[in-house]
Coordinates of C-alpha atoms (C1' of nucleotides) in Angstrom, one line a residue:
Chain T
M139 CA 54.6 -16.6 -92.9
T140 CA 57.5 -17.4 -90.7
T141 CA 58.3 -16.3 -87.4
E142 CA 61.5 -17.8 -87.6
N143 CA 64.2 -15.1 -87.1
A144 CA 61.8 -12.6 -86.5
V145 CA 63.3 -9.5 -85.6
Y146 CA 62.0 -6.1 -84.8
I147 CA 63.0 -2.8 -86.3
N148 CA 64.3 -1.2 -83.6
E149 CA 66.5 -4.0 -82.6
L150 CA 68.2 -4.1 -85.9
K151 CA 71.7 -3.0 -84.5
D152 CA 71.8 -6.1 -82.9
H153 CA 71.0 -8.5 -86.1
V154 CA 73.4 -7.0 -88.5
G155 CA 74.9 -10.1 -90.4
P156 CA 72.7 -12.9 -90.6
E157 CA 69.4 -13.5 -92.1
V158 CA 66.3 -12.2 -90.5
T159 CA 62.7 -11.5 -91.8
L160 CA 60.6 -8.1 -90.4
H161 CA 56.8 -8.5 -90.2
G162 CA 55.1 -5.3 -91.0
W163 CA 53.7 -2.6 -93.4
L164 CA 54.4 -1.0 -96.9
Y165 CA 55.2 2.4 -95.2
N166 CA 56.4 4.3 -99.0
S167 CA 58.4 2.8 -102.0
R168 CA 60.4 3.8 -104.4
A169 CA 61.3 2.2 -107.5
S170 CA 63.6 2.3 -110.5
G171 CA 64.3 -0.5 -113.3
K172 CA 66.7 -2.3 -111.5
I173 CA 66.2 -1.4 -107.7
Q174 CA 63.6 -0.9 -105.2
F175 CA 63.7 1.1 -101.9
L176 CA 60.5 -0.5 -99.3
I177 CA 60.3 1.5 -96.7
V178 CA 58.9 -1.0 -94.0
R179 CA 57.2 0.1 -90.7
D180 CA 56.5 -2.6 -88.1
G181 CA 55.1 -1.1 -85.6
T182 CA 58.7 0.0 -83.9
G183 CA 60.0 1.9 -86.1
L184 CA 61.0 2.3 -89.7
C185 CA 63.2 0.4 -92.1
Q186 CA 64.6 0.6 -95.8
C187 CA 64.8 -2.5 -97.6
I188 CA 66.5 -2.9 -100.6
V189 CA 65.3 -4.9 -103.3
E190 CA 67.8 -5.5 -106.4
K191 CA 66.9 -7.3 -109.4
G192 CA 68.4 -10.5 -109.8
K193 CA 68.9 -11.1 -106.0
V194 CA 65.4 -12.0 -105.9
P195 CA 63.3 -13.8 -108.5
D196 CA 61.8 -11.9 -111.3
E197 CA 58.2 -12.6 -110.7
L198 CA 58.9 -11.2 -106.9
F199 CA 60.5 -8.2 -108.0
E200 CA 57.6 -7.2 -110.4
Q201 CA 55.0 -7.9 -107.6
L202 CA 56.7 -5.9 -105.1
K203 CA 57.2 -3.0 -107.6
R204 CA 53.3 -3.4 -108.0
L205 CA 52.5 -3.5 -103.9
G206 CA 50.4 -0.6 -102.8
Q207 CA 51.1 2.1 -99.8
E208 CA 50.0 -0.4 -96.4
S209 CA 50.3 -3.5 -97.6
S210 CA 51.3 -6.0 -94.9
L211 CA 54.3 -8.2 -96.1
S212 CA 57.4 -10.2 -94.4
V213 CA 60.4 -9.6 -95.7
T214 CA 63.8 -11.6 -95.3
G215 CA 66.9 -10.5 -95.7
T216 CA 70.9 -9.4 -94.0
I217 CA 71.0 -6.3 -92.1
R218 CA 73.8 -3.6 -92.7
A219 CA 74.9 -0.4 -91.3
E220 CA 74.0 2.3 -93.9
E221 CA 74.0 6.2 -93.2
R222 CA 71.8 6.9 -96.1
S223 CA 68.9 5.0 -94.6
V224 CA 66.3 5.8 -92.0
G225 CA 67.5 4.8 -88.7
G226 CA 70.8 4.2 -89.7
Y227 CA 70.3 0.3 -91.0
E228 CA 68.8 -0.7 -93.9
M229 CA 68.0 -4.3 -95.0
A230 CA 69.2 -6.3 -98.2
V231 CA 66.2 -8.2 -99.4
T232 CA 66.8 -12.1 -100.4
N233 CA 62.7 -12.9 -100.2
A234 CA 59.9 -11.7 -99.4
Q235 CA 56.2 -12.1 -98.9
A236 CA 52.9 -9.8 -99.4
V237 CA 50.7 -11.1 -96.3
A238 CA 47.5 -8.5 -97.9
P239 CA 48.2 -6.1 -100.2
A240 CA 46.5 -2.9 -99.9
E241 CA 45.5 -0.7 -102.7
G242 CA 44.8 3.0 -102.6
Y243 CA 45.3 3.7 -99.1
P244 CA 44.0 7.0 -98.7
I245 CA 46.5 9.1 -97.0
T246 CA 49.1 9.3 -99.0
P247 CA 52.8 10.8 -97.9
K248 CA 51.3 14.6 -99.1
P249 CA 49.5 17.0 -96.8
H250 CA 45.7 16.6 -95.7
G251 CA 43.2 18.6 -94.1
V252 CA 41.9 18.0 -90.6
E253 CA 38.4 16.5 -91.4
F254 CA 39.7 14.3 -93.5
L255 CA 42.6 12.8 -91.1
M256 CA 40.1 12.8 -88.4
R257 CA 37.6 11.0 -90.2
H258 CA 40.3 8.4 -91.1
R259 CA 41.8 8.3 -87.4
H260 CA 41.9 4.5 -87.5
L261 CA 44.7 5.0 -90.2
H262 CA 45.9 7.6 -89.4
L263 CA 47.3 6.5 -86.0
R264 CA 50.0 4.8 -88.6
S265 CA 51.4 8.1 -90.0
Q266 CA 54.9 8.9 -88.3
R267 CA 53.6 11.9 -86.4
Q268 CA 50.8 10.3 -84.7
W269 CA 52.7 7.3 -84.1
A270 CA 55.3 9.4 -82.3
I271 CA 52.8 11.2 -79.7
G272 CA 51.6 7.7 -79.1
K273 CA 54.7 6.6 -77.9
V274 CA 55.3 9.6 -75.8
R275 CA 52.0 9.6 -74.3
H276 CA 52.8 5.8 -73.6
T277 CA 55.8 7.2 -71.9
V278 CA 53.9 10.2 -69.8
I279 CA 51.4 7.6 -69.0
D280 CA 54.5 4.8 -67.5
A281 CA 56.1 8.0 -66.0
I282 CA 53.1 9.1 -63.6
R283 CA 52.6 5.6 -62.6
R284 CA 56.1 5.0 -61.7
Y285 CA 56.4 8.1 -60.2
F286 CA 53.3 7.0 -57.5
N287 CA 53.9 3.7 -57.3
D288 CA 58.1 4.1 -56.5
N289 CA 56.7 6.9 -53.9
G290 CA 54.6 4.8 -51.9
F291 CA 51.1 5.4 -53.3
V292 CA 48.2 3.0 -53.5
L293 CA 46.3 2.9 -56.6
V294 CA 42.4 3.3 -55.9
D295 CA 40.1 3.0 -58.8
T296 CA 37.2 5.6 -58.6
P297 CA 33.9 4.9 -60.4
I298 CA 33.1 6.2 -63.5
F299 CA 29.4 6.3 -62.9
T300 CA 28.3 8.6 -59.8
T301 CA 26.1 10.8 -58.2
I302 CA 28.5 13.7 -56.7
V303 CA 29.1 16.9 -58.0
G304 CA 33.0 17.7 -58.4
E305 CA 33.4 20.3 -60.4
D306 CA 30.8 22.2 -62.3
Q307 CA 26.8 21.2 -62.2
T308 CA 26.9 22.9 -65.9
S309 CA 29.0 20.6 -67.2
L310 CA 27.8 17.0 -66.2
F311 CA 27.0 14.1 -68.8
E312 CA 23.8 12.8 -67.1
V313 CA 23.0 9.0 -67.8
D314 CA 20.2 7.1 -67.5
Y315 CA 20.7 4.5 -64.6
F316 CA 18.1 2.1 -65.0
G317 CA 16.1 5.1 -64.6
R318 CA 17.8 6.8 -62.0
P319 CA 19.6 9.7 -63.2
L320 CA 23.6 9.4 -62.5
H321 CA 26.5 11.1 -64.5
L322 CA 30.0 10.3 -65.8
T323 CA 32.5 11.1 -63.4
Q324 CA 34.4 14.5 -63.6
T325 CA 36.6 13.6 -60.9
G326 CA 37.2 10.7 -58.4
Q327 CA 38.9 13.0 -55.9
L328 CA 35.8 12.7 -53.2
Y329 CA 35.9 8.9 -53.5
L330 CA 39.4 9.3 -53.3
E331 CA 39.5 11.2 -50.2
S332 CA 38.0 8.5 -48.5
A333 CA 40.6 6.7 -49.7
A334 CA 43.3 8.6 -48.6
M335 CA 42.2 7.9 -45.0
A336 CA 42.5 4.3 -45.3
Y337 CA 45.8 4.3 -47.4
G338 CA 47.5 7.5 -46.4
R339 CA 48.7 8.0 -50.3
V340 CA 46.5 7.5 -53.1
Y341 CA 46.4 8.3 -56.9
C342 CA 43.2 7.5 -59.3
F343 CA 43.9 7.1 -63.3
G344 CA 41.1 7.3 -65.6
P345 CA 38.8 9.1 -68.2
T346 CA 37.2 11.9 -67.1
F347 CA 33.5 13.5 -68.8
R348 CA 33.2 17.5 -68.9
A349 CA 30.4 19.0 -71.0
E350 CA 32.1 22.1 -71.3
K351 CA 30.8 24.0 -74.1
S352 CA 34.6 25.0 -74.6
K353 CA 35.3 24.5 -78.3
T354 CA 38.9 25.3 -78.0
R355 CA 42.5 23.4 -78.7
R356 CA 42.8 23.1 -74.9
H357 CA 39.5 20.7 -74.3
L358 CA 38.1 17.8 -74.9
T359 CA 34.8 16.3 -73.2
E360 CA 36.5 13.1 -72.3
F361 CA 40.2 13.1 -71.3
W362 CA 42.4 11.0 -69.1
M363 CA 43.6 12.7 -65.6
V364 CA 45.3 11.6 -62.8
E365 CA 44.8 12.4 -59.2
P366 CA 46.8 11.7 -56.4
E367 CA 45.2 12.3 -52.6
V368 CA 47.6 12.9 -49.2
A369 CA 46.4 12.8 -45.9
F370 CA 48.6 14.7 -43.3
I371 CA 50.1 17.4 -46.4
D372 CA 50.0 21.0 -46.4
L373 CA 50.2 23.1 -49.5
D374 CA 53.7 23.5 -49.7
G375 CA 53.7 19.2 -49.7
L376 CA 51.7 19.7 -52.4
L377 CA 53.5 21.7 -54.6
L378 CA 56.8 19.6 -54.0
L379 CA 54.9 16.7 -55.0
A380 CA 53.3 17.9 -58.1
E381 CA 57.2 19.7 -59.6
G382 CA 58.4 16.4 -58.7
L383 CA 55.9 14.6 -60.7
V384 CA 56.0 16.7 -63.7
S385 CA 60.0 17.0 -63.6
S386 CA 60.1 12.9 -63.5
I387 CA 57.3 13.1 -66.8
A388 CA 60.3 15.4 -68.8
Q389 CA 63.0 13.4 -67.6
R390 CA 61.6 10.3 -68.4
V391 CA 60.4 11.6 -72.0
L392 CA 64.0 12.8 -72.5
T393 CA 65.7 9.3 -72.3
D394 CA 62.9 7.2 -73.4
N395 CA 61.6 9.4 -76.8
R396 CA 64.7 11.4 -77.8
S397 CA 63.7 10.3 -81.4
E398 CA 60.0 11.0 -81.2
L399 CA 60.7 14.3 -79.5
Q400 CA 62.9 15.3 -82.9
T401 CA 60.4 14.1 -85.4
L402 CA 57.5 15.9 -83.6
G403 CA 59.7 19.2 -83.5
A404 CA 59.5 19.6 -79.9
D405 CA 61.7 22.2 -77.6
I406 CA 64.2 19.8 -76.1
P407 CA 66.2 22.5 -74.4
A408 CA 63.1 23.9 -72.7
L409 CA 62.1 20.3 -71.6
E410 CA 65.8 20.0 -70.0
R411 CA 64.7 22.8 -67.9
V412 CA 61.7 21.5 -66.6
V413 CA 63.5 20.6 -63.3
P414 CA 62.4 22.0 -59.7
P415 CA 62.0 24.0 -58.0
F416 CA 59.2 25.8 -60.5
H417 CA 58.5 29.1 -60.2
R418 CA 55.8 30.6 -57.4
L419 CA 53.6 33.4 -57.3
T420 CA 50.6 33.9 -55.5
Y421 CA 47.0 34.8 -57.4
T422 CA 47.3 38.4 -56.0
E423 CA 50.9 38.9 -57.4
A424 CA 49.5 37.2 -60.7
V425 CA 46.7 39.7 -60.8
E426 CA 49.5 42.5 -60.0
I427 CA 51.7 41.3 -63.1
L428 CA 48.6 41.1 -65.0
K429 CA 47.9 44.8 -64.5
G430 CA 51.1 45.8 -64.2
P431 CA 53.8 47.4 -66.8
K432 CA 55.6 44.4 -67.3
T433 CA 52.6 42.2 -68.9
R434 CA 52.7 45.9 -71.1
E435 CA 55.3 45.8 -72.0
F436 CA 55.8 42.0 -72.6
L437 CA 52.7 42.2 -75.0
A438 CA 53.8 45.3 -76.7
R439 CA 57.0 43.8 -77.8
E440 CA 54.8 40.3 -78.6
R441 CA 52.9 43.1 -81.3
D442 CA 56.2 44.2 -82.3
E443 CA 57.6 40.8 -83.2
L444 CA 54.6 39.7 -84.7
Q445 CA 54.5 42.5 -87.0
Q446 CA 57.9 42.1 -88.2
Q447 CA 57.1 38.4 -88.7
K448 CA 53.7 39.6 -90.8
Q449 CA 56.0 41.7 -92.5
Q450 CA 58.5 38.9 -93.3
M451 CA 56.1 37.0 -94.5
E452 CA 54.2 39.3 -97.1
G453 CA 57.6 40.0 -98.5
R454 CA 58.3 36.4 -99.3
I455 CA 54.7 35.7 -100.5
A456 CA 55.4 38.8 -102.7
E457 CA 58.7 37.5 -103.5
L458 CA 56.9 34.1 -104.6
E459 CA 53.9 35.6 -106.3
K460 CA 56.3 37.0 -108.7
Q461 CA 58.4 33.9 -109.2
Q462 CA 55.2 32.1 -109.9
A463 CA 54.5 34.7 -112.9
G464 CA 57.9 34.1 -114.4
Q465 CA 58.9 31.3 -116.9
L466 CA 59.4 28.2 -114.8
K467 CA 59.3 24.1 -114.9
Q468 CA 56.5 22.8 -113.7
W469 CA 58.0 21.7 -110.5
Q470 CA 59.4 24.9 -109.6
Q471 CA 55.8 26.0 -110.0
D472 CA 54.3 23.2 -107.8
K473 CA 57.1 24.1 -105.2
I474 CA 56.5 27.6 -104.9
A475 CA 52.3 27.0 -104.8
A476 CA 53.1 24.5 -102.0
E477 CA 55.2 27.3 -99.9
L478 CA 52.4 29.7 -100.6
I479 CA 50.0 27.6 -98.8
D480 CA 52.4 27.2 -96.3
L481 CA 53.0 31.1 -95.9
R482 CA 49.3 31.5 -96.2
G483 CA 48.2 29.2 -93.4
E484 CA 51.1 31.0 -91.2
L485 CA 50.1 34.1 -92.2
E486 CA 46.6 34.0 -91.0
E487 CA 47.5 32.3 -87.6
I488 CA 50.1 35.4 -86.9
N489 CA 47.2 38.1 -88.0
T490 CA 44.7 36.2 -85.6
R491 CA 47.7 36.7 -82.9
I492 CA 47.9 40.4 -83.8
E493 CA 44.4 40.5 -83.6
N494 CA 43.9 39.0 -80.2
N495 CA 46.8 41.1 -78.7
P496 CA 45.0 43.9 -77.6
K497 CA 41.8 42.1 -76.4
H498 CA 44.4 39.9 -74.2
D499 CA 46.5 43.2 -73.1
Q500 CA 42.9 45.0 -72.1
L501 CA 41.5 41.4 -70.6
A502 CA 44.6 41.8 -68.3
A503 CA 44.5 45.2 -67.7
E504 CA 41.1 45.6 -66.7
F505 CA 41.1 42.1 -64.5
R506 CA 40.1 42.4 -61.1
W507 CA 40.9 40.9 -58.2
G508 CA 38.5 37.8 -57.5
K509 CA 38.1 36.4 -61.1
D510 CA 39.6 33.0 -62.1
L511 CA 42.5 33.8 -64.3
G512 CA 41.1 33.1 -67.8
G513 CA 43.0 31.8 -71.1
S514 CA 44.6 34.4 -71.8
D515 CA 45.9 35.4 -68.4
E516 CA 47.0 32.0 -68.2
T517 CA 49.0 32.6 -71.5
I518 CA 50.4 35.5 -70.6
I519 CA 51.8 33.9 -67.3
S520 CA 53.3 31.2 -68.7
M521 CA 54.8 32.8 -71.6
M522 CA 56.6 34.8 -69.1
H523 CA 58.6 31.9 -67.7
D524 CA 60.9 29.4 -68.8
K525 CA 59.9 26.6 -66.6
P526 CA 56.5 25.8 -65.3
V527 CA 54.8 28.6 -63.0
F528 CA 52.4 27.6 -59.8
V529 CA 49.8 30.1 -59.3
T530 CA 48.4 29.6 -55.3
H531 CA 46.0 31.0 -53.3
Y532 CA 42.8 32.0 -55.5
P533 CA 39.8 33.8 -54.2
R534 CA 37.3 31.7 -52.7
E535 CA 34.6 32.7 -54.7
A536 CA 36.5 31.6 -57.8
K537 CA 36.9 27.5 -56.9
A538 CA 35.4 24.7 -55.5
F539 CA 33.8 23.9 -52.3
Y540 CA 35.8 21.7 -51.2
M541 CA 39.0 23.4 -51.1
K542 CA 40.2 24.6 -47.7
T543 CA 39.7 28.6 -46.7
D544 CA 43.1 30.0 -46.0
R545 CA 42.7 30.8 -42.2
Q546 CA 45.4 33.7 -42.3
N547 CA 43.3 35.4 -45.4
E548 CA 39.7 34.1 -45.6
Q549 CA 39.4 35.4 -49.2
V550 CA 41.4 32.9 -50.8
V551 CA 41.6 29.1 -50.5
Q552 CA 44.7 27.1 -50.4
N553 CA 44.8 26.0 -53.9
F554 CA 47.6 26.0 -56.6
D555 CA 47.2 25.4 -60.6
L556 CA 50.4 24.7 -62.8
L557 CA 50.8 26.7 -65.6
A558 CA 52.9 25.1 -68.1
S559 CA 56.0 27.4 -69.9
A560 CA 55.3 28.4 -73.5
G561 CA 51.8 29.5 -73.2
F562 CA 50.7 26.1 -73.2
G563 CA 48.5 26.9 -69.9
E564 CA 47.0 25.0 -67.1
V565 CA 48.2 20.9 -66.4
I566 CA 47.8 20.6 -63.2
G567 CA 44.8 22.2 -60.2
G568 CA 44.8 21.2 -57.3
S569 CA 44.3 22.1 -53.6
V570 CA 44.6 21.8 -49.6
R571 CA 40.8 20.3 -48.9
E572 CA 38.4 21.8 -46.3
D573 CA 38.8 19.4 -43.2
D574 CA 36.5 21.3 -40.9
Y575 CA 32.9 19.8 -40.7
D576 CA 31.2 23.0 -40.0
R577 CA 32.7 24.8 -42.9
L578 CA 32.5 22.2 -45.3
L579 CA 28.6 21.9 -44.6
A580 CA 28.7 25.6 -44.9
R581 CA 30.3 25.9 -48.6
I582 CA 28.2 23.2 -49.6
K583 CA 25.1 25.0 -48.8
A584 CA 26.3 28.2 -50.1
E585 CA 27.0 26.5 -53.8
G586 CA 23.4 25.4 -53.8
L587 CA 24.3 21.7 -53.5
N588 CA 22.3 19.2 -51.9
P589 CA 24.2 17.9 -48.3
E590 CA 22.3 14.7 -48.3
T591 CA 24.4 13.6 -51.2
Y592 CA 27.4 14.7 -49.5
D593 CA 26.6 12.9 -46.3
W594 CA 29.5 10.5 -46.6
Y595 CA 31.9 12.9 -47.8
L596 CA 31.0 14.9 -44.8
D597 CA 31.5 11.6 -42.5
L598 CA 35.3 12.1 -43.5
R599 CA 35.3 15.1 -41.2
K600 CA 33.3 13.5 -38.6
Y601 CA 35.5 10.1 -38.2
G602 CA 39.3 11.0 -37.8
S603 CA 39.6 14.3 -40.1
V604 CA 43.3 15.2 -40.9
P605 CA 44.7 18.2 -43.2
H606 CA 44.8 16.5 -46.7
G607 CA 45.2 17.2 -50.3
G608 CA 45.7 16.6 -53.7
F609 CA 45.6 17.9 -57.3
G610 CA 44.6 16.7 -61.1
L611 CA 47.1 16.4 -64.0
G612 CA 45.6 16.1 -67.3
V613 CA 47.5 13.9 -69.3
E614 CA 46.7 15.2 -73.0
R615 CA 47.6 18.5 -71.8
T616 CA 50.6 17.5 -70.3
V617 CA 51.7 15.0 -73.3
A618 CA 50.6 18.7 -75.5
W619 CA 52.9 20.9 -73.7
V620 CA 55.8 18.2 -73.4
I621 CA 56.0 17.7 -77.3
G622 CA 54.8 21.2 -78.4
E623 CA 51.6 20.4 -80.3
R624 CA 49.2 23.1 -80.4
H625 CA 46.2 21.2 -80.4
I626 CA 44.9 18.5 -77.7
R627 CA 43.0 16.1 -79.9
Q628 CA 46.2 15.1 -81.1
C629 CA 47.2 13.9 -77.6
I630 CA 44.6 11.2 -77.5
P631 CA 44.1 8.4 -80.0
F632 CA 40.3 9.1 -80.2
P633 CA 39.6 12.6 -79.4
R634 CA 36.0 13.8 -78.1
M635 CA 35.4 16.8 -78.6
M636 CA 32.2 19.7 -78.0
D637 CA 30.9 19.3 -81.2
K638 CA 32.6 16.9 -83.0
V639 CA 33.1 13.1 -82.4
Y640 CA 34.5 11.7 -85.9
I641 CA 34.4 7.4 -85.3
Chain K
rU30 C1' 25.6 31.6 -77.9
rC31 C1' 28.9 35.3 -80.9
rC32 C1' 32.6 36.6 -84.8
rC33 C1' 36.2 35.3 -89.1
rC34 C1' 37.4 32.4 -93.0
rG35 C1' 36.5 28.4 -96.2
rA36 C1' 33.3 24.1 -98.9
rU37 C1' 36.0 22.5 -107.4
rA38 C1' 38.7 15.2 -109.1
rG39 C1' 39.9 10.0 -104.3
rC40 C1' 43.5 13.8 -101.2
rU41 C1' 45.8 19.2 -101.3
rC42 C1' 45.1 23.3 -103.9
rA43 C1' 44.5 26.6 -108.9
rA44 C1' 41.2 29.2 -111.8
rU45 C1' 43.4 36.2 -113.6
rA46 C1' 38.0 41.9 -115.1
rG47 C1' 31.2 36.7 -115.0
rG48 C1' 32.4 33.9 -120.9
rU49 C1' 31.6 26.7 -120.8
rA50 C1' 37.4 23.6 -115.1
rG51 C1' 43.7 23.4 -114.2
rA52 C1' 48.0 21.5 -111.8
rG53 C1' 50.8 18.2 -108.4
rC54 C1' 49.8 13.9 -105.5
rG55 C1' 47.1 9.1 -105.3
rA56 C1' 45.6 5.4 -109.2
rG57 C1' 46.4 2.9 -113.9
rC58 C1' 50.6 1.9 -117.9
rG59 C1' 55.7 2.3 -119.5
rG60 C1' 61.2 4.4 -118.6
rC61 C1' 65.0 5.0 -114.9
rU62 C1' 71.0 0.9 -110.6
rG63 C1' 71.1 4.1 -103.9
rU64 C1' 66.5 6.8 -103.9
rU65 C1' 65.1 10.0 -99.2
rA66 C1' 57.2 13.2 -99.2
rA67 C1' 62.5 10.4 -105.3
rC68 C1' 62.2 11.5 -111.0
rC69 C1' 60.9 11.8 -116.0
rG70 C1' 56.8 10.3 -120.4
rC71 C1' 51.3 8.9 -121.1
rU72 C1' 46.1 7.3 -119.4
rA73 C1' 41.3 7.6 -116.6
rG74 C1' 39.5 10.7 -113.0
rG75 C1' 34.3 16.5 -112.2
rU76 C1' 25.9 17.6 -111.4
rC77 C1' 32.3 23.1 -109.0
rG78 C1' 28.3 21.9 -100.6
rU79 C1' 22.6 21.9 -101.4
rA80 C1' 18.4 25.0 -102.8
rG81 C1' 16.7 29.3 -105.0
rG82 C1' 17.9 34.3 -106.9
rU83 C1' 20.5 38.5 -110.8
rU84 C1' 22.6 37.6 -115.8
rC85 C1' 22.7 36.3 -123.0
rG86 C1' 25.9 33.6 -119.8
rA87 C1' 27.7 32.0 -113.0
rG88 C1' 32.9 28.1 -110.1
rC89 C1' 33.1 33.6 -109.7
rC90 C1' 27.8 38.2 -107.7
rC91 C1' 22.9 37.9 -104.0
rU92 C1' 19.7 35.1 -100.4
rA93 C1' 19.0 31.0 -97.0
rC94 C1' 20.7 26.2 -95.2
rU95 C1' 24.4 22.2 -94.5
rC96 C1' 29.2 20.6 -93.2
rG97 C1' 34.4 21.9 -91.8
rG98 C1' 37.9 24.9 -89.9
rG99 C1' 39.8 29.2 -86.8
rG100 C1' 38.8 32.6 -82.8
rA101 C1' 36.0 34.7 -78.2
rG102 C1' 33.2 33.8 -74.5
rC103 C1' 32.7 30.0 -70.9
rC104 C1' 35.8 26.4 -68.4
rA105 C1' 40.9 21.7 -66.3

RNA sequence: UCCCCGAUAGCUCAAUAGGUAGAGCGAGCGGCUGUUAACCGCUAGGUCGUAGGUUCGAGCCCUACUCGGGGAGCCA
């Protein structure tokens, strides 16, 4: 192998002309008698490499023809612009060397099932879609760090083994820490509050663990969360910070990952709309909407649209089944069969949504003030808006002990959730923190928590307490929303779900 | 915890009324000078998830279990 004249595929436009070498893996190949098309991937992109008989030794030509998918190889040749090729450039090969031939690579360029791909996650990361998601995830994380670093925030790493309960006691992962029971962090927030009193503006970024019995497309037991915490800030200030963060993420992805967004079929115009100001609703207003005529109309319209789609799809399926019965060439039969499988899958999903629609309607209509918003309620609210929506001032009973009671209305706390658009639901939860010693102590006791464990946390209210607050943004949910991926498990390289850990 | 669906070749799926298992992809071989999930021909590849039951006969019907997917609830 030579690293001389080595180039990466994403910089081919700067290397048109002279002989260069690509190091990568064989993504796919097509061969005919005298010409071969090798699609090579090198981690930065795909490049079609043309091997013509007579322009390379016959022996090499034959060897390349037999090279299996995902064989590692180095190819040398000259780059030229070519519209017909992936990425707009291609290589005319003059020499090549197999680094390590691969045989029988399990993931073919054809459809596979979820379980199969999950069990082969270590290989699945190489495929186009997963690769593109990983690139977007990288940008999202970089945009987050950039935003805070550029705005005077100090990174503070909070512990993963913790003694405190930040969210819900029932969702703790307990670990045996040399005989002492500790648990994995659910949030760095309480530690971060103490750091905010040292630095003013801080953030932490790390994995978070929640043992919730939630088997849904929106939940992971291990996920990544960024949490800023700011001294001397009120609820309005937090909303500005959150919309600044989220819109800067959206804009960065738009500039850095346009081709990935296209590969993934993301809704780019929707992403372009993600600019401040976002919509703002109070919890009470949200409940009114859910119980009111707007929601009834919205759900009825959705029901009609779904019924229409269902009819169209059933019509198409019937048509294809009729065609299938006729005299057709084998490849036509196959094409029809493949389309049928697709359509049946989509139809099943539409049927589920039709089935859920009245349930969601009932849940929303019967919603009583005081409950937390359910998944379907969040979906309805976010579907009714064309960009993210803040919902503020939730009932105190439904929320965590550390949230600051609103002094104008003691029934609610000064908190907010940010609901992403298009039904993706909550991506941020945050609040102003209770800064009054007595009130905080009372809430800790009311929740049945042990005040001794929170001694140090209460200290923060003893020694120079200030109004402060922060929020947590879930990385995977943000990525899922940005790219329009329905299942969160695709947005982390090695997902951990409630009932499933593959590799 | 509950509800629904599924399990057939390495992968994705077929199998009409219960009558002895098929296709495509992948693999192997051959053909083709511009292919785009290429195409064409040939070959190999199966204890139909497991256990039991009904039947002359079970991939198909019944029961239990295991595993997977989707949804509900609960929650970020």
